[in-house]
mmCIF file of C-alpha atoms in Angstrom:
data_model
loop_
_atom_site.group_PDB
_atom_site.id
_atom_site.type_symbol
_atom_site.label_atom_id
_atom_site.label_comp_id
_atom_site.label_asym_id
_atom_site.label_seq_id
_atom_site.Cartn_x
_atom_site.Cartn_y
_atom_site.Cartn_z
ATOM 1 C CA UNK A 1 75.741 35.147 49.544
ATOM 2 C CA UNK A 2 76.685 38.495 50.149
ATOM 3 C CA UNK A 3 75.612 40.268 53.690
ATOM 4 C CA UNK A 4 74.233 43.366 53.124
ATOM 5 C CA UNK A 5 75.276 46.284 55.467
ATOM 6 C CA UNK A 6 72.837 49.126 56.256
ATOM 7 C CA UNK A 7 74.353 52.450 56.995
ATOM 8 C CA UNK A 8 71.986 55.124 58.150
ATOM 9 C CA UNK A 9 72.908 58.658 59.673
ATOM 10 C CA UNK A 10 71.500 60.064 63.043
ATOM 11 C CA UNK A 11 70.614 63.664 62.947
ATOM 12 C CA UNK A 12 73.440 64.698 64.538
ATOM 13 C CA UNK A 13 75.570 63.673 62.307
ATOM 14 C CA UNK A 14 77.333 60.161 63.343
ATOM 15 C CA UNK A 15 76.875 57.211 61.078
ATOM 16 C CA UNK A 16 76.030 53.620 62.455
ATOM 17 C CA UNK A 17 76.048 50.206 60.578
ATOM 18 C CA UNK A 18 73.728 47.525 60.757
ATOM 19 C CA UNK A 19 74.368 44.117 59.351
ATOM 20 C CA UNK A 20 71.570 41.790 58.098
ATOM 21 C CA UNK A 21 71.542 38.404 57.405
ATOM 22 C CA UNK A 22 69.220 36.947 54.879
ATOM 23 C CA UNK A 23 67.542 34.011 56.181
ATOM 24 C CA UNK A 24 65.280 31.783 53.935
ATOM 25 C CA UNK A 25 61.393 31.832 54.840
ATOM 26 C CA UNK A 26 59.428 28.784 55.537
ATOM 27 C CA UNK A 27 57.275 27.637 52.825
ATOM 28 C CA UNK A 28 54.263 26.530 52.333
ATOM 29 C CA UNK A 29 51.763 24.048 51.380
ATOM 30 C CA UNK A 30 49.930 23.900 48.499
ATOM 31 C CA UNK A 31 47.055 24.619 49.110
ATOM 32 C CA UNK A 32 46.546 28.297 47.499
ATOM 33 C CA UNK A 33 44.344 30.179 50.195
ATOM 34 C CA UNK A 34 46.233 29.294 53.361
ATOM 35 C CA UNK A 35 47.277 32.097 55.698
ATOM 36 C CA UNK A 36 50.225 32.380 57.154
ATOM 37 C CA UNK A 37 50.691 31.696 60.455
ATOM 38 C CA UNK A 38 50.917 34.620 63.035
ATOM 39 C CA UNK A 39 54.470 35.393 62.847
ATOM 40 C CA UNK A 40 55.946 34.084 59.792
ATOM 41 C CA UNK A 41 56.735 35.855 56.696
ATOM 42 C CA UNK A 42 54.194 36.227 54.060
ATOM 43 C CA UNK A 43 57.537 36.753 51.428
ATOM 44 C CA UNK A 44 60.401 34.878 50.478
ATOM 45 C CA UNK A 45 63.100 37.845 51.396
ATOM 46 C CA UNK A 46 62.631 38.191 55.105
ATOM 47 C CA UNK A 47 65.886 39.580 57.202
ATOM 48 C CA UNK A 48 66.594 38.944 60.888
ATOM 49 C CA UNK A 49 69.014 40.577 62.934
ATOM 50 C CA UNK A 50 72.344 38.376 63.899
ATOM 51 C CA UNK A 51 74.470 40.054 67.022
ATOM 52 C CA UNK A 52 74.637 39.915 70.572
ATOM 53 C CA UNK A 53 72.899 42.002 73.265
ATOM 54 C CA UNK A 54 75.090 44.044 75.520
ATOM 55 C CA UNK A 55 73.670 45.770 78.374
ATOM 56 C CA UNK A 56 73.254 49.555 78.974
ATOM 57 C CA UNK A 57 76.178 51.086 80.569
ATOM 58 C CA UNK A 58 74.146 53.323 82.534
ATOM 59 C CA UNK A 59 70.827 50.793 82.936
ATOM 60 C CA UNK A 60 71.414 50.885 86.788
ATOM 61 C CA UNK A 61 71.085 54.352 87.011
ATOM 62 C CA UNK A 62 67.506 54.481 85.768
ATOM 63 C CA UNK A 63 65.501 54.377 88.682
ATOM 64 C CA UNK A 64 62.650 51.811 89.534
ATOM 65 C CA UNK A 65 59.643 53.936 90.063
ATOM 66 C CA UNK A 66 59.894 57.283 88.080
ATOM 67 C CA UNK A 67 56.762 58.396 88.993
ATOM 68 C CA UNK A 68 56.778 59.236 92.438
ATOM 69 C CA UNK A 69 53.746 59.683 94.738
ATOM 70 C CA UNK A 70 53.965 63.135 95.742
ATOM 71 C CA UNK A 71 54.742 64.103 92.307
ATOM 72 C CA UNK A 72 53.028 63.906 89.027
ATOM 73 C CA UNK A 73 53.640 65.266 85.591
ATOM 74 C CA UNK A 74 51.823 67.877 83.898
ATOM 75 C CA UNK A 75 49.082 67.333 81.253
ATOM 76 C CA UNK A 76 50.158 67.266 77.632
ATOM 77 C CA UNK A 77 50.493 70.418 76.229
ATOM 78 C CA UNK A 78 50.541 70.593 71.707
ATOM 79 C CA UNK A 79 52.181 73.983 72.176
ATOM 80 C CA UNK A 80 55.483 72.117 73.406
ATOM 81 C CA UNK A 81 55.146 69.226 71.110
ATOM 82 C CA UNK A 82 59.020 70.380 69.565
ATOM 83 C CA UNK A 83 60.509 70.905 72.908
ATOM 84 C CA UNK A 84 59.567 67.681 73.911
ATOM 85 C CA UNK A 85 61.087 66.031 71.235
ATOM 86 C CA UNK A 86 64.246 68.221 71.640
ATOM 87 C CA UNK A 87 64.234 67.211 75.668
ATOM 88 C CA UNK A 88 64.219 63.405 74.215
ATOM 89 C CA UNK A 89 67.974 62.936 75.491
ATOM 90 C CA UNK A 90 70.186 61.487 71.973
ATOM 91 C CA UNK A 91 72.568 59.532 74.174
ATOM 92 C CA UNK A 92 70.176 57.711 75.622
ATOM 93 C CA UNK A 93 68.086 57.258 72.389
ATOM 94 C CA UNK A 94 71.214 56.079 70.574
ATOM 95 C CA UNK A 95 72.533 53.378 73.404
ATOM 96 C CA UNK A 96 68.927 51.602 72.983
ATOM 97 C CA UNK A 97 69.276 51.798 69.186
ATOM 98 C CA UNK A 98 72.089 49.656 69.448
ATOM 99 C CA UNK A 99 70.710 47.123 71.673
ATOM 100 C CA UNK A 100 67.816 46.913 69.853
ATOM 101 C CA UNK A 101 69.836 46.584 67.209
ATOM 102 C CA UNK A 102 72.100 43.750 68.604
ATOM 103 C CA UNK A 103 69.229 41.683 69.687
ATOM 104 C CA UNK A 104 68.480 38.316 67.495
ATOM 105 C CA UNK A 105 65.781 36.364 67.840
ATOM 106 C CA UNK A 106 67.550 33.414 69.381
ATOM 107 C CA UNK A 107 68.483 34.678 72.019
ATOM 108 C CA UNK A 108 65.676 37.544 73.212
ATOM 109 C CA UNK A 109 64.919 36.727 76.242
ATOM 110 C CA UNK A 110 62.120 38.581 79.026
ATOM 111 C CA UNK A 111 65.078 40.611 80.841
ATOM 112 C CA UNK A 112 66.170 41.925 77.687
ATOM 113 C CA UNK A 113 62.832 43.645 76.701
ATOM 114 C CA UNK A 114 61.757 44.485 80.361
ATOM 115 C CA UNK A 115 65.885 46.583 80.081
ATOM 116 C CA UNK A 116 64.849 48.294 76.790
ATOM 117 C CA UNK A 117 61.086 48.869 77.517
ATOM 118 C CA UNK A 118 62.620 50.557 81.118
ATOM 119 C CA UNK A 119 64.691 52.477 79.169
ATOM 120 C CA UNK A 120 62.183 53.832 76.675
ATOM 121 C CA UNK A 121 60.017 54.673 79.544
ATOM 122 C CA UNK A 122 62.605 56.685 81.434
ATOM 123 C CA UNK A 123 63.199 58.857 78.449
ATOM 124 C CA UNK A 124 59.976 59.700 77.159
ATOM 125 C CA UNK A 125 59.352 60.892 80.991
ATOM 126 C CA UNK A 126 62.276 62.329 81.980
ATOM 127 C CA UNK A 127 61.580 64.391 78.946
ATOM 128 C CA UNK A 128 57.450 65.010 79.899
ATOM 129 C CA UNK A 129 59.355 66.284 83.078
ATOM 130 C CA UNK A 130 61.739 68.455 81.477
ATOM 131 C CA UNK A 131 59.068 69.800 78.988
ATOM 132 C CA UNK A 132 55.762 70.341 80.883
ATOM 133 C CA UNK A 133 57.378 70.492 84.776
ATOM 134 C CA UNK A 134 55.162 68.630 87.782
ATOM 135 C CA UNK A 135 53.420 69.447 90.638
ATOM 136 C CA UNK A 136 52.856 67.721 93.441
ATOM 137 C CA UNK A 137 50.217 66.242 95.131
ATOM 138 C CA UNK A 138 48.218 67.560 97.857
ATOM 139 C CA UNK A 139 47.950 65.389 100.398
ATOM 140 C CA UNK A 140 45.238 64.947 102.641
ATOM 141 C CA UNK A 141 45.966 63.636 106.508
ATOM 142 C CA UNK A 142 43.901 60.937 107.412
ATOM 143 C CA UNK A 143 41.860 61.981 110.311
ATOM 144 C CA UNK A 144 42.313 59.069 112.780
ATOM 145 C CA UNK A 145 39.797 59.500 115.756
ATOM 146 C CA UNK A 146 42.294 59.114 118.825
ATOM 147 C CA UNK A 147 40.349 57.395 121.841
ATOM 148 C CA UNK A 148 41.175 58.427 124.968
ATOM 149 C CA UNK A 149 43.764 56.453 127.390
ATOM 150 C CA UNK A 150 40.212 54.918 129.404
ATOM 151 C CA UNK A 151 37.961 53.874 125.732
ATOM 152 C CA UNK A 152 38.770 50.121 126.138
ATOM 153 C CA UNK A 153 38.046 47.010 124.398
ATOM 154 C CA UNK A 154 34.946 46.787 126.674
ATOM 155 C CA UNK A 155 33.835 50.063 125.815
ATOM 156 C CA UNK A 156 34.428 49.825 122.255
ATOM 157 C CA UNK A 157 32.708 46.547 122.152
ATOM 158 C CA UNK A 158 29.635 48.038 124.056
ATOM 159 C CA UNK A 159 29.289 51.211 121.275
ATOM 160 C CA UNK A 160 29.766 48.340 118.549
ATOM 161 C CA UNK A 161 26.734 46.582 119.559
ATOM 162 C CA UNK A 162 24.859 49.557 120.304
ATOM 163 C CA UNK A 163 25.689 50.679 116.743
ATOM 164 C CA UNK A 164 24.791 47.725 115.024
ATOM 165 C CA UNK A 165 21.208 47.657 116.929
ATOM 166 C CA UNK A 166 20.268 51.140 115.849
ATOM 167 C CA UNK A 167 21.174 50.559 112.335
ATOM 168 C CA UNK A 168 19.531 47.290 112.331
ATOM 169 C CA UNK A 169 16.353 49.690 113.922
ATOM 170 C CA UNK A 170 13.586 50.552 111.529
ATOM 171 C CA UNK A 171 10.544 52.031 111.195
ATOM 172 C CA UNK A 172 8.648 48.968 111.645
ATOM 173 C CA UNK A 173 10.382 48.125 113.930
ATOM 174 C CA UNK A 174 8.899 45.710 116.873
ATOM 175 C CA UNK A 175 8.744 46.412 120.449
ATOM 176 C CA UNK A 176 11.108 43.904 121.547
ATOM 177 C CA UNK A 177 13.814 45.353 119.075
ATOM 178 C CA UNK A 178 13.207 49.254 120.645
ATOM 179 C CA UNK A 179 13.238 47.648 124.102
ATOM 180 C CA UNK A 180 17.268 46.037 123.624
ATOM 181 C CA UNK A 181 18.133 49.142 121.913
ATOM 182 C CA UNK A 182 17.116 51.114 125.277
ATOM 183 C CA UNK A 183 18.689 48.307 127.095
ATOM 184 C CA UNK A 184 21.946 48.514 124.713
ATOM 185 C CA UNK A 185 21.727 52.610 125.337
ATOM 186 C CA UNK A 186 21.895 52.155 128.909
ATOM 187 C CA UNK A 187 24.498 49.310 129.166
ATOM 188 C CA UNK A 188 26.874 51.511 127.067
ATOM 189 C CA UNK A 189 26.652 54.708 129.184
ATOM 190 C CA UNK A 190 26.762 52.922 132.574
ATOM 191 C CA UNK A 191 30.366 51.501 130.962
ATOM 192 C CA UNK A 192 30.964 54.659 129.754
ATOM 193 C CA UNK A 193 30.490 56.532 133.231
ATOM 194 C CA UNK A 194 32.240 53.959 135.033
ATOM 195 C CA UNK A 195 35.101 53.919 132.653
ATOM 196 C CA UNK A 196 35.305 58.066 133.136
#
């Protein structure tokens, strides 16, 4: 059996070879209306790539989180499509194609798929960053109310009770509920005056 070698050429003139091995397809039963299972080939000439996977030498340099919290890539602009294509790193693209050619269905695992996926994401994000630019997100400072040094747990608890009763009072509240609210307000004010 001859092993076909497919030679392809990159856009910059370099060529690379790809070796494929023929594997026989699965035989189906005699029923004519049986559909092939998902993932199975419907033709007799299915090819699989037989080789080993090698780690990218540059894969350790890929940042884990390329989209930082304080910067964001600007929106897609259709006028810059050609610039986006030209900014895609040819070296990284070649490494990804080489890795894909070296993976076979027998030795694939999640780590290899994740590594290649991260490489592809990095190429696209890097090209978009160089083409469209980035902008910094405006951070809003959270205004945290600073309590006075004398405002302690007792004051906080009294304020909590007062606000809880005030929320529960409605227009149809009873006389007893209104009296409870007045007493709570007096207690709250008394505690605050004592602490000040």
